């Protein structure tokens, strides 16, 4: 329990991209600056530290690279760093010119725990525009064997993958500067061979616009390789005889830049990011074409594995990476607006195509005045606009039951009116009373028994009416239930809100749907009167309105039963999208939700919802989620059609999530209980 909060227990690795201050052709000064940064990285719990190309000699020193005195001192510098590394936790990857068999190579030297693990030469030597590397260096591509360095022999070649068998399991590969600028970087094959972390020591002088290109190269390469990519360039103190240097250091993961250093730094600096190795492994495992490509491309000479043991730091290391509270709702406003635009139009396009393909003219939808049916009705109205049909072809019904409030019914009617659809009302209470009486239910005798039968009679009748109305009117029933409800099984199976002809909300989480409604309200796509109604809907408590509230008691609250949707959407995303074990989901949830002041909140989240959750609360609701999720797979095995919307996936048995209906939750509950025993997780 003591180390549950340590990020290294949960598959993260802290990586640093370093920019040491330099001094032209002064290895002793370089050692001092490298070790100063290494000590700082050690104190921060860093696992791997990357330094720039030729950082021990300087890069832009031309023919001084061929001077024996300088090369001898570079080797002495490597020895000093190697000795110092015995007291340091991180793996150090430094740049140096090294001699081998009468040739000079531009090398990366990998050092850890008092020894040189291996040496990687630069594969591609630029000899164009301002670069003249072939004058001094031999290309390293295809080289292999050993090299003598720091008084010992070490593996040498571009075919090295460094693999930790310690508590911190990681596989990494090293390449140098130009290697990332070619059509097929050496790290591509290394990633296919299992390297998750790709390191690039660079010098990379700066010209206008070059930093933007670096970001594009590294981000896209990390995305194609489903890997983390670390990049470090030369900075202050490098020779400016003909060039300038911006000290650009950055870290990327699967297409996203996680961190970037200050450019043109006046002194030594480094930037860190906590790489999610388990996420990368999950992505590779489920992206089967990645493995297909590996089998096709790795038929030649195999990579050599360099074993070492990276252990966890002595004390727990707190995760510095910000975990989004809402995986379906980005905190960045511009990105949220773009994703809402896309989600809304996916819904409209999906429904328009389905209606056109059926040859039907009308849509039938039940409108409760709640979030889900509101969004579905907006989409239905917009689909009619797109098809060039009148909105009156949307047949919207409010179907009040025993617990329908005046406020939600009023919102439903006002929404139907302002959208210009055909509205009607059918009171389901007489039919519900008759059915309950036929069943011999105690409610028919006036007893306040509000069990699942009482609730599902109402939910089933609503859907039954909608399907028969569709038969009568020649229409298509539009589903309103959302992704979160499907994940929790919070829907009435078969003849209930589980079923429709086409469900536009099937891949929209409850946390996202609120922002979709707000997006539509502010988009100019609806009238000011409709926008006012939408604001009222957003302010309404989430409730199925199936159980009547007693005198002085609050209305039935969904979230009191199934848990806060904010947490349950978080759990749903990480279980289905990445397959993470429950203890890791709990750890991520604690990072995201343990402190309400940490990280950004999406716009428009009400103040009362900006709260923190304790570890015990997270564990409690996660356990409930797991129980409900697996127990309700049978509902997801028979879902109606609906468009996939989110990168978080859908739960359609024809899409992202396929599972047996009779699965149990024991394996997942046991894993959670073992990591966070009941009553001991506070």
XYZ file of C-alpha atoms in Angstrom:
682
model
C 0.000 0.000 0.000
C 2.844 2.398 0.754
C 3.934 2.677 -2.843
C 0.485 2.715 -4.517
C 1.005 6.428 -5.159
C 4.329 5.857 -6.930
C 3.988 6.293 -10.671
C 6.657 3.663 -11.370
C 4.365 1.008 -9.925
C 1.791 1.803 -12.593
C 3.818 1.613 -15.782
C 5.056 5.182 -16.104
C 8.632 6.229 -16.842
C 9.978 9.737 -16.279
C 12.198 10.782 -19.172
C 14.266 13.968 -19.377
C 15.488 15.713 -22.518
C 18.484 17.816 -21.500
C 20.194 20.898 -22.880
C 23.466 21.426 -20.991
C 25.359 24.688 -21.302
C 28.442 24.080 -23.407
C 31.882 25.474 -23.998
C 33.561 24.962 -27.373
C 35.833 21.897 -27.381
C 35.948 21.645 -23.581
C 35.010 18.103 -22.433
C 35.811 18.821 -18.766
C 33.297 21.660 -18.732
C 30.783 19.421 -20.527
C 31.165 16.713 -17.884
C 30.431 19.211 -15.138
C 27.270 20.461 -16.856
C 26.093 16.960 -17.755
C 26.532 15.704 -14.203
C 24.834 18.772 -12.713
C 21.755 17.964 -14.784
C 22.069 14.251 -14.020
C 22.053 14.965 -10.286
C 18.965 17.131 -10.682
C 17.278 14.385 -12.685
C 18.184 11.824 -10.034
C 16.546 14.015 -7.385
C 13.402 14.259 -9.540
C 13.093 10.492 -9.970
C 13.961 10.532 -13.668
C 14.601 7.121 -15.242
C 16.242 8.069 -18.559
C 18.110 11.282 -19.398
C 18.925 12.269 -22.975
C 21.706 14.719 -23.870
C 22.589 16.392 -27.194
C 24.648 15.081 -30.087
C 28.427 15.394 -29.573
C 27.648 17.123 -26.292
C 30.982 16.113 -24.730
C 33.088 17.671 -27.499
C 30.739 20.296 -29.009
C 29.216 19.812 -32.446
C 30.292 22.775 -34.576
C 34.068 22.470 -34.139
C 34.934 21.238 -37.641
C 38.426 19.742 -37.958
C 39.017 19.861 -34.212
C 37.035 16.636 -34.228
C 40.117 14.960 -35.714
C 42.464 16.095 -32.950
C 43.802 13.265 -30.773
C 44.132 15.477 -27.721
C 40.448 16.335 -27.816
C 39.358 12.762 -28.544
C 41.467 11.474 -25.647
C 39.825 13.931 -23.291
C 36.372 12.942 -24.565
C 37.103 9.326 -23.593
C 38.301 10.478 -20.188
C 35.043 12.439 -19.856
C 33.046 9.292 -20.554
C 35.008 7.477 -17.850
C 34.208 10.232 -15.341
C 30.511 10.137 -16.150
C 30.498 6.347 -15.954
C 32.047 6.394 -12.482
C 29.643 9.103 -11.317
C 26.678 7.113 -12.646
C 27.190 4.522 -9.889
C 25.480 6.951 -7.502
C 22.751 8.017 -9.937
C 19.419 6.393 -10.703
C 18.861 7.483 -14.326
C 20.202 5.940 -17.503
C 22.384 8.634 -19.144
C 22.597 8.875 -22.942
C 25.402 11.244 -23.977
C 26.912 12.275 -27.300
C 30.592 11.846 -28.162
C 32.995 11.352 -31.094
C 34.634 7.928 -30.691
C 37.392 6.092 -32.549
C 37.033 2.497 -33.647
C 39.217 0.471 -36.014
C 40.858 3.567 -37.436
C 37.608 5.382 -38.089
C 35.749 8.152 -36.250
C 32.060 7.824 -35.433
C 29.439 10.257 -34.181
C 28.114 8.243 -31.230
C 25.544 7.993 -28.489
C 26.975 6.429 -25.335
C 24.460 4.745 -23.025
C 25.614 4.707 -19.396
C 23.967 3.264 -16.300
C 24.997 2.174 -12.815
C 28.732 2.424 -13.386
C 29.044 0.868 -16.816
C 28.708 1.689 -20.494
C 25.785 -0.394 -21.689
C 26.387 0.228 -25.372
C 27.422 2.686 -28.070
C 25.233 3.632 -31.038
C 26.815 5.342 -34.085
C 24.938 7.815 -36.275
C 23.545 6.114 -39.361
C 23.049 9.017 -41.747
C 25.630 11.794 -42.056
C 24.349 14.994 -43.657
C 26.663 16.547 -46.219
C 24.434 19.229 -47.692
C 23.871 22.953 -47.141
C 25.590 23.886 -43.863
C 26.466 20.284 -42.892
C 29.806 18.625 -43.626
C 29.828 15.533 -41.404
C 31.330 13.092 -43.918
C 34.565 15.045 -43.750
C 35.055 13.708 -40.215
C 32.802 10.743 -39.536
C 32.090 7.265 -40.904
C 28.419 6.303 -41.333
C 27.348 3.862 -38.651
C 24.664 1.988 -40.557
C 25.406 -1.713 -40.740
C 28.166 -1.586 -38.161
C 28.221 -4.134 -35.354
C 30.430 -5.864 -32.854
C 32.145 -4.176 -29.923
C 33.953 -0.937 -29.120
C 36.534 -0.153 -26.438
C 35.379 2.774 -24.326
C 35.974 3.843 -20.732
C 38.445 1.020 -20.329
C 35.983 -1.707 -21.235
C 34.414 -3.317 -24.252
C 30.783 -2.442 -25.025
C 28.287 -3.436 -27.733
C 28.514 -1.172 -30.796
C 25.998 -0.672 -33.588
C 22.662 0.733 -34.692
C 21.023 -2.627 -34.013
C 20.947 -2.268 -30.230
C 17.772 -2.289 -28.131
C 18.354 -1.598 -24.457
C 16.011 -3.705 -22.348
C 15.485 -3.291 -18.627
C 14.705 -6.441 -16.708
C 14.372 -4.516 -13.454
C 11.261 -3.279 -11.682
C 10.990 -0.517 -14.300
C 10.551 -2.497 -17.512
C 11.387 -0.475 -20.616
C 12.845 -1.102 -24.061
C 14.563 1.821 -25.749
C 16.506 2.584 -28.909
C 18.873 5.434 -29.736
C 19.432 7.339 -32.959
C 21.173 10.614 -33.757
C 19.885 13.823 -35.344
C 19.709 13.276 -39.125
C 18.427 9.752 -38.526
C 14.922 11.145 -37.891
C 15.014 13.336 -41.025
C 15.347 10.459 -43.498
C 12.397 8.564 -45.051
C 13.051 5.432 -42.988
C 14.574 6.288 -39.594
C 16.496 3.477 -37.867
C 14.096 3.764 -34.949
C 11.227 2.586 -37.157
C 12.613 -0.939 -37.295
C 13.591 -0.695 -33.635
C 10.006 0.153 -32.688
C 8.786 -2.818 -34.705
C 11.323 -4.930 -32.797
C 9.880 -3.833 -29.448
C 11.422 -0.484 -28.515
C 8.794 1.679 -26.806
C 11.023 4.672 -26.098
C 12.973 6.205 -28.988
C 15.771 8.650 -28.154
C 17.339 11.196 -30.493
C 20.519 13.065 -29.613
C 20.639 16.073 -31.886
C 22.676 19.209 -32.419
C 20.303 20.769 -34.958
C 21.129 24.399 -35.572
C 18.158 26.723 -35.675
C 16.763 28.530 -38.706
C 13.395 30.213 -39.071
C 10.599 27.642 -38.968
C 12.814 24.651 -38.196
C 11.410 24.104 -34.699
C 7.948 23.654 -36.194
C 9.312 21.009 -38.555
C 11.039 19.194 -35.686
C 7.753 19.001 -33.793
C 5.974 17.664 -36.860
C 8.648 15.042 -37.502
C 8.842 13.783 -33.941
C 5.107 13.807 -33.281
C 4.216 12.009 -36.502
C 7.014 9.489 -36.035
C 5.883 8.704 -32.495
C 2.353 8.215 -33.822
C 3.349 5.839 -36.623
C 5.626 3.884 -34.285
C 3.126 3.930 -31.372
C 6.054 5.006 -29.248
C 7.464 7.741 -27.072
C 10.054 9.954 -28.746
C 12.559 12.156 -26.918
C 14.555 14.821 -28.716
C 17.363 17.034 -27.425
C 19.283 19.685 -29.391
C 22.418 21.725 -28.702
C 22.006 24.994 -26.873
C 23.987 27.742 -25.160
C 27.770 27.651 -25.538
C 27.862 25.881 -28.912
C 29.977 27.656 -31.525
C 28.129 30.369 -33.452
C 30.824 30.902 -36.088
C 28.301 30.237 -38.866
C 25.273 28.808 -37.071
C 22.948 29.427 -34.130
C 21.353 27.039 -31.651
C 18.028 27.124 -29.831
C 18.434 24.253 -27.355
C 15.148 22.680 -28.381
C 14.221 19.691 -26.200
C 10.840 17.977 -26.425
C 9.068 14.729 -25.555
C 6.288 13.075 -27.514
C 3.976 10.104 -27.043
C 1.900 8.483 -29.748
C 1.494 11.685 -31.745
C 1.132 14.127 -28.861
C 3.780 16.505 -27.561
C 3.906 16.062 -23.796
C 6.543 18.644 -22.914
C 8.869 21.163 -24.521
C 11.753 23.171 -23.140
C 12.230 26.902 -23.231
C 14.027 27.662 -26.478
C 17.220 29.735 -26.542
C 17.850 29.026 -22.830
C 20.606 31.089 -21.199
C 21.790 28.211 -19.013
C 21.610 24.429 -18.651
C 18.091 23.075 -18.524
C 16.008 19.964 -18.984
C 12.383 19.121 -19.518
C 10.655 15.980 -18.266
C 7.574 13.983 -19.149
C 6.063 10.904 -17.561
C 5.728 8.408 -20.394
C 2.826 5.959 -20.193
C 4.523 2.738 -21.253
C 1.497 0.575 -20.510
C -0.669 2.694 -22.778
C 1.840 2.237 -25.613
C 1.946 -1.516 -25.075
C -1.842 -1.719 -25.078
C -2.064 0.329 -28.275
C 0.458 -1.880 -30.038
C -1.227 -5.051 -28.864
C -4.656 -4.052 -30.148
C -3.375 -2.453 -33.376
C -2.813 -5.713 -35.211
C -1.398 -4.006 -38.318
C 1.554 -2.873 -36.210
C 2.451 -6.508 -35.635
C 1.809 -7.354 -39.294
C 4.265 -4.650 -40.312
C 6.836 -5.961 -37.832
C 6.642 -9.442 -39.330
C 7.062 -8.039 -42.835
C 9.949 -5.670 -42.086
C 12.073 -7.615 -39.600
C 13.060 -10.493 -41.842
C 16.675 -9.264 -42.039
C 19.355 -9.107 -39.376
C 17.820 -9.172 -35.896
C 18.371 -6.535 -33.267
C 20.720 -7.274 -30.409
C 19.324 -6.873 -26.923
C 21.421 -5.097 -24.302
C 20.109 -6.164 -20.888
C 20.274 -3.986 -17.805
C 18.194 -3.426 -14.678
C 16.441 -0.122 -14.044
C 14.899 -0.250 -10.586
C 12.414 2.080 -8.949
C 13.851 5.069 -7.112
C 14.310 4.696 -3.368
C 11.219 6.734 -2.541
C 7.795 7.002 -4.233
C 7.688 9.300 -7.258
C 4.558 11.377 -7.722
C 3.136 11.523 -11.230
C 3.640 14.963 -12.768
C 1.702 14.241 -15.928
C -1.748 15.807 -15.881
C -4.491 13.236 -16.435
C -7.632 14.734 -17.958
C -10.596 14.432 -15.617
C -12.930 13.900 -18.536
C -11.411 11.608 -21.176
C -14.382 12.268 -23.471
C -14.293 16.050 -22.870
C -10.995 17.883 -23.451
C -10.242 20.810 -21.160
C -8.847 22.844 -24.067
C -11.725 25.036 -25.302
C -10.702 25.106 -28.954
C -10.333 21.340 -29.088
C -13.627 20.852 -27.239
C -15.427 23.083 -29.731
C -13.947 21.159 -32.646
C -14.876 17.791 -31.145
C -18.430 18.932 -30.390
C -18.764 20.151 -33.981
C -17.610 16.775 -35.254
C -19.770 14.750 -32.857
C -22.911 16.754 -33.671
C -22.397 16.408 -37.403
C -21.612 12.688 -37.135
C -24.950 12.241 -35.364
C -26.805 14.272 -37.979
C -25.124 12.540 -40.901
C -25.731 9.091 -39.431
C -29.436 9.695 -38.851
C -29.921 11.405 -42.227
C -28.363 8.484 -44.084
C -30.354 5.911 -42.143
C -33.646 7.720 -42.746
C -32.897 8.195 -46.453
C -31.939 4.535 -46.882
C -35.189 3.285 -45.296
C -37.397 5.310 -47.609
C -39.369 6.519 -44.579
C -40.413 10.145 -44.258
C -40.804 10.595 -40.521
C -38.882 10.251 -37.291
C -40.529 9.222 -34.003
C -38.905 10.199 -30.730
C -39.797 10.319 -27.049
C -38.879 13.596 -25.346
C -38.496 13.654 -21.570
C -36.950 17.071 -21.071
C -33.679 15.441 -20.013
C -30.224 15.641 -21.570
C -30.266 12.610 -23.832
C -33.634 13.070 -25.509
C -32.930 16.785 -25.895
C -29.772 16.139 -27.911
C -31.469 13.431 -29.943
C -34.360 15.759 -30.784
C -31.972 18.511 -31.884
C -30.203 16.003 -34.138
C -33.532 14.778 -35.548
C -34.612 18.319 -36.427
C -31.265 19.064 -38.067
C -31.398 15.799 -40.024
C -34.706 16.893 -41.533
C -33.115 20.203 -42.524
C -30.258 18.332 -44.195
C -32.672 16.102 -46.121
C -34.751 19.087 -47.218
C -37.820 17.897 -45.360
C -40.037 19.870 -42.969
C -39.297 19.600 -39.271
C -42.941 18.707 -38.753
C -41.925 15.259 -40.011
C -40.304 14.781 -36.619
C -43.059 13.313 -34.447
C -42.055 14.062 -30.872
C -43.968 12.702 -27.896
C -43.817 13.462 -24.222
C -44.958 10.394 -22.287
C -45.483 11.424 -18.641
C -45.519 8.724 -15.988
C -45.934 8.538 -12.242
C -42.842 10.616 -11.423
C -42.658 13.046 -14.334
C -42.099 16.532 -12.967
C -43.847 19.635 -14.184
C -40.484 21.205 -14.957
C -39.200 18.468 -17.258
C -42.524 18.163 -19.054
C -42.611 21.914 -19.563
C -39.059 21.827 -20.950
C -40.032 19.007 -23.308
C -43.019 20.923 -24.645
C -41.111 24.169 -25.005
C -38.306 22.382 -26.841
C -40.728 20.746 -29.267
C -42.425 24.076 -29.875
C -39.285 26.131 -30.466
C -37.758 23.506 -32.779
C -40.905 23.440 -34.903
C -41.472 19.689 -34.721
C -44.843 17.980 -34.379
C -45.452 17.566 -30.664
C -47.934 15.395 -28.817
C -48.511 13.924 -25.373
C -49.560 10.451 -24.298
C -50.174 9.863 -20.599
C -48.856 6.358 -19.910
C -50.224 6.162 -16.386
C -53.588 4.514 -17.213
C -51.871 1.796 -19.262
C -49.207 1.373 -16.560
C -51.867 0.974 -13.858
C -53.623 -1.646 -15.947
C -50.446 -3.599 -16.539
C -49.451 -3.433 -12.873
C -52.928 -4.635 -11.945
C -52.692 -7.491 -14.452
C -49.384 -8.440 -12.848
C -50.859 -8.329 -9.350
C -48.366 -5.677 -8.355
C -48.924 -4.051 -4.898
C -48.955 -0.565 -6.451
C -52.278 -1.427 -8.118
C -53.714 -1.761 -4.617
C -52.425 1.647 -3.579
C -49.247 0.475 -1.893
C -46.103 2.607 -2.448
C -43.974 -0.232 -3.811
C -41.493 1.207 -6.303
C -39.455 -1.785 -7.352
C -37.768 -2.617 -10.661
C -41.051 -3.938 -12.068
C -42.751 -0.646 -11.271
C -39.967 1.260 -13.034
C -39.673 -1.000 -16.056
C -43.393 -1.087 -16.728
C -43.169 2.638 -17.378
C -39.950 2.475 -19.401
C -41.286 -0.429 -21.449
C -44.612 1.234 -22.187
C -42.904 4.363 -23.460
C -40.866 2.379 -25.955
C -43.859 0.222 -26.882
C -45.901 3.317 -27.705
C -43.078 4.781 -29.794
C -42.693 1.638 -31.911
C -46.449 1.335 -32.487
C -46.605 5.029 -33.368
C -43.804 4.438 -35.864
C -45.866 1.614 -37.401
C -48.892 3.833 -37.558
C -47.143 6.929 -38.911
C -44.578 5.255 -41.163
C -41.669 6.490 -39.100
C -38.299 5.466 -37.650
C -37.836 5.390 -33.876
C -34.833 7.484 -32.782
C -33.025 6.146 -29.732
C -31.890 8.491 -26.986
C -29.870 6.349 -24.528
C -26.187 7.253 -24.225
C -22.820 5.473 -23.945
C -22.584 5.903 -20.168
C -25.953 4.273 -19.593
C -24.966 1.371 -21.840
C -21.730 0.941 -19.887
C -23.578 0.822 -16.580
C -26.531 -1.161 -17.877
C -28.776 1.740 -16.860
C -31.458 0.976 -19.426
C -34.487 -1.305 -19.702
C -33.697 -4.300 -21.888
C -35.698 -5.178 -24.997
C -38.983 -3.314 -24.965
C -37.499 -0.346 -23.115
C -35.136 2.548 -23.638
C -32.502 -0.017 -24.640
C -34.176 -0.419 -28.056
C -34.811 1.814 -31.086
C -34.469 1.728 -34.859
C -31.371 3.953 -34.756
C -29.652 5.480 -31.733
C -27.797 8.727 -32.400
C -26.472 8.918 -28.813
C -25.097 5.373 -28.559
C -21.451 6.526 -28.594
C -21.896 9.790 -26.684
C -20.958 9.775 -23.002
C -23.090 11.534 -20.412
C -20.242 13.933 -19.651
C -19.912 14.874 -23.327
C -23.605 15.210 -24.084
C -23.917 18.234 -21.812
C -21.219 20.010 -23.818
C -22.847 18.981 -27.095
C -26.100 20.610 -26.031
C -24.237 23.729 -24.973
C -22.330 23.750 -28.268
C -25.571 23.616 -30.244
C -27.123 26.317 -28.062
C -24.186 28.644 -28.771
C -23.641 27.687 -32.410
C -26.378 29.817 -33.946
C -27.938 26.617 -35.279
C -31.002 27.099 -33.065
C -33.209 30.057 -32.193
C -32.665 32.148 -29.045
C -35.874 30.638 -27.641
C -34.506 27.131 -28.122
C -31.192 28.152 -26.571
C -33.081 29.315 -23.477
C -34.804 25.941 -23.161
C -31.480 24.149 -23.592
C -30.046 26.136 -20.699
C -32.957 24.986 -18.529
C -32.370 21.360 -19.528
C -28.686 21.631 -18.642
C -29.621 22.888 -15.185
C -31.925 19.924 -14.459
C -30.941 17.060 -12.127
C -30.207 13.827 -14.021
C -33.085 11.489 -13.149
C -35.032 8.662 -14.824
C -38.191 10.084 -13.186
C -39.683 6.666 -12.575
C -40.104 6.744 -8.792
C -42.361 9.448 -7.286
C -40.758 11.754 -4.768
C -42.363 11.754 -1.357
C -43.310 14.847 0.567
C -40.150 16.787 1.327
C -37.887 14.210 -0.373
C -35.743 14.881 -3.438
C -36.452 13.411 -6.843
C -34.908 10.104 -7.857
C -31.226 10.732 -8.603
C -29.441 8.518 -11.127
C -25.972 9.365 -9.839
C -26.835 8.339 -6.289
C -27.535 4.861 -7.640
C -24.898 4.272 -10.341
C -22.291 6.755 -9.168
C -21.037 10.104 -10.427
C -20.986 10.066 -14.218
C -17.709 11.979 -14.091
C -16.014 8.984 -12.431
C -17.947 6.298 -14.241
C -17.152 7.756 -17.662
C -13.503 7.822 -16.605
C -13.693 4.152 -15.608
C -15.530 3.212 -18.803
C -12.967 4.908 -21.034
C -9.891 3.312 -19.506
C -11.428 -0.148 -19.200
C -12.780 -0.413 -22.753
C -10.390 1.827 -24.686
C -7.117 0.621 -23.153
C -7.935 -2.513 -21.179
C -6.127 -1.242 -18.086
C -6.287 -3.288 -14.901
C -8.658 -1.823 -12.271
C -5.874 -0.803 -9.870
C -4.288 1.280 -12.621
C -7.619 2.886 -13.442
C -8.000 3.741 -9.753
C -4.503 5.243 -9.736
C -5.233 7.360 -12.820
C -8.569 8.443 -11.350
C -6.814 9.552 -8.182
C -4.354 11.588 -10.263
C -7.213 13.190 -12.192
C -9.750 13.624 -9.387
C -7.777 13.612 -6.143
C -7.206 17.383 -6.130
C -9.752 19.808 -7.572
C -7.083 22.500 -8.027
C -4.831 20.373 -10.225
C -5.055 20.816 -13.994
C -7.671 22.602 -16.058
C -11.398 22.040 -16.010
C -13.449 22.110 -19.209
C -15.377 25.326 -19.657
C -18.868 25.561 -18.178
C -18.470 22.801 -15.577
C -20.537 24.177 -12.658
C -18.675 25.195 -9.531
C -20.450 22.625 -7.371
C -19.230 19.863 -9.708
C -15.594 20.961 -9.456
C -14.822 18.700 -6.558
C -12.271 16.079 -5.573
C -12.839 12.404 -4.801
C -10.970 10.457 -2.158
C -9.239 7.172 -2.888
C -11.961 5.330 -0.999
C -14.702 7.011 -3.054
C -12.828 6.195 -6.259
C -12.450 2.582 -5.206
C -16.121 2.302 -4.177
C -17.525 3.645 -7.438
C -15.024 1.717 -9.552
C -16.043 -1.502 -7.854
C -19.703 -0.727 -8.517
C -18.863 0.122 -12.114
C -17.074 -3.192 -12.671
C -19.954 -5.128 -11.150
C -22.575 -3.390 -13.278
C -20.477 -3.296 -16.444
C -19.892 -7.032 -16.639
C -23.340 -7.997 -15.374
C -25.011 -6.020 -18.183
C -23.042 -7.198 -21.199
C -26.159 -8.965 -22.515
C -27.722 -5.556 -23.152
C -24.753 -4.448 -25.215
C -24.776 -7.678 -27.224
C -28.101 -6.693 -28.807
C -27.741 -2.986 -29.472
C -29.468 -1.169 -32.321
C -27.371 0.626 -34.920
C -25.791 4.007 -34.215
C -22.698 5.878 -35.397
C -19.356 5.614 -33.635
C -18.439 9.116 -32.496
C -15.632 9.172 -29.970
C -12.072 7.882 -30.156
C -13.022 6.308 -26.844
C -14.978 3.866 -28.946
C -18.464 2.464 -28.865
C -19.993 -0.505 -27.089
C -21.635 -1.960 -30.175
C -21.081 -5.702 -30.632
C -20.241 -4.829 -34.246
C -17.645 -2.254 -33.240
C -15.032 -1.623 -30.577
C -16.336 -3.817 -27.768
C -17.165 -7.488 -28.212
C -17.586 -9.720 -25.192
C -19.593 -12.760 -24.059
C -22.895 -11.977 -22.394
C -22.270 -14.425 -19.561
C -18.915 -13.036 -18.392
C -18.420 -12.336 -14.699
C -16.463 -9.575 -12.975
C -14.473 -11.710 -10.516
C -11.046 -11.338 -12.147
C -11.324 -7.549 -12.213
C -12.793 -7.234 -8.720
C -10.105 -9.493 -7.267
C -7.359 -7.442 -8.899
C -8.786 -4.225 -7.466
C -9.265 -5.710 -3.994
C -5.700 -7.064 -3.956
C -4.228 -3.667 -4.813
C -6.646 -1.623 -2.700
C -8.086 -3.853 0.041
C -11.483 -2.783 1.390
C -11.171 -0.324 4.239
C -7.426 0.128 3.717
C -7.363 2.355 0.657
C -7.629 5.685 2.425
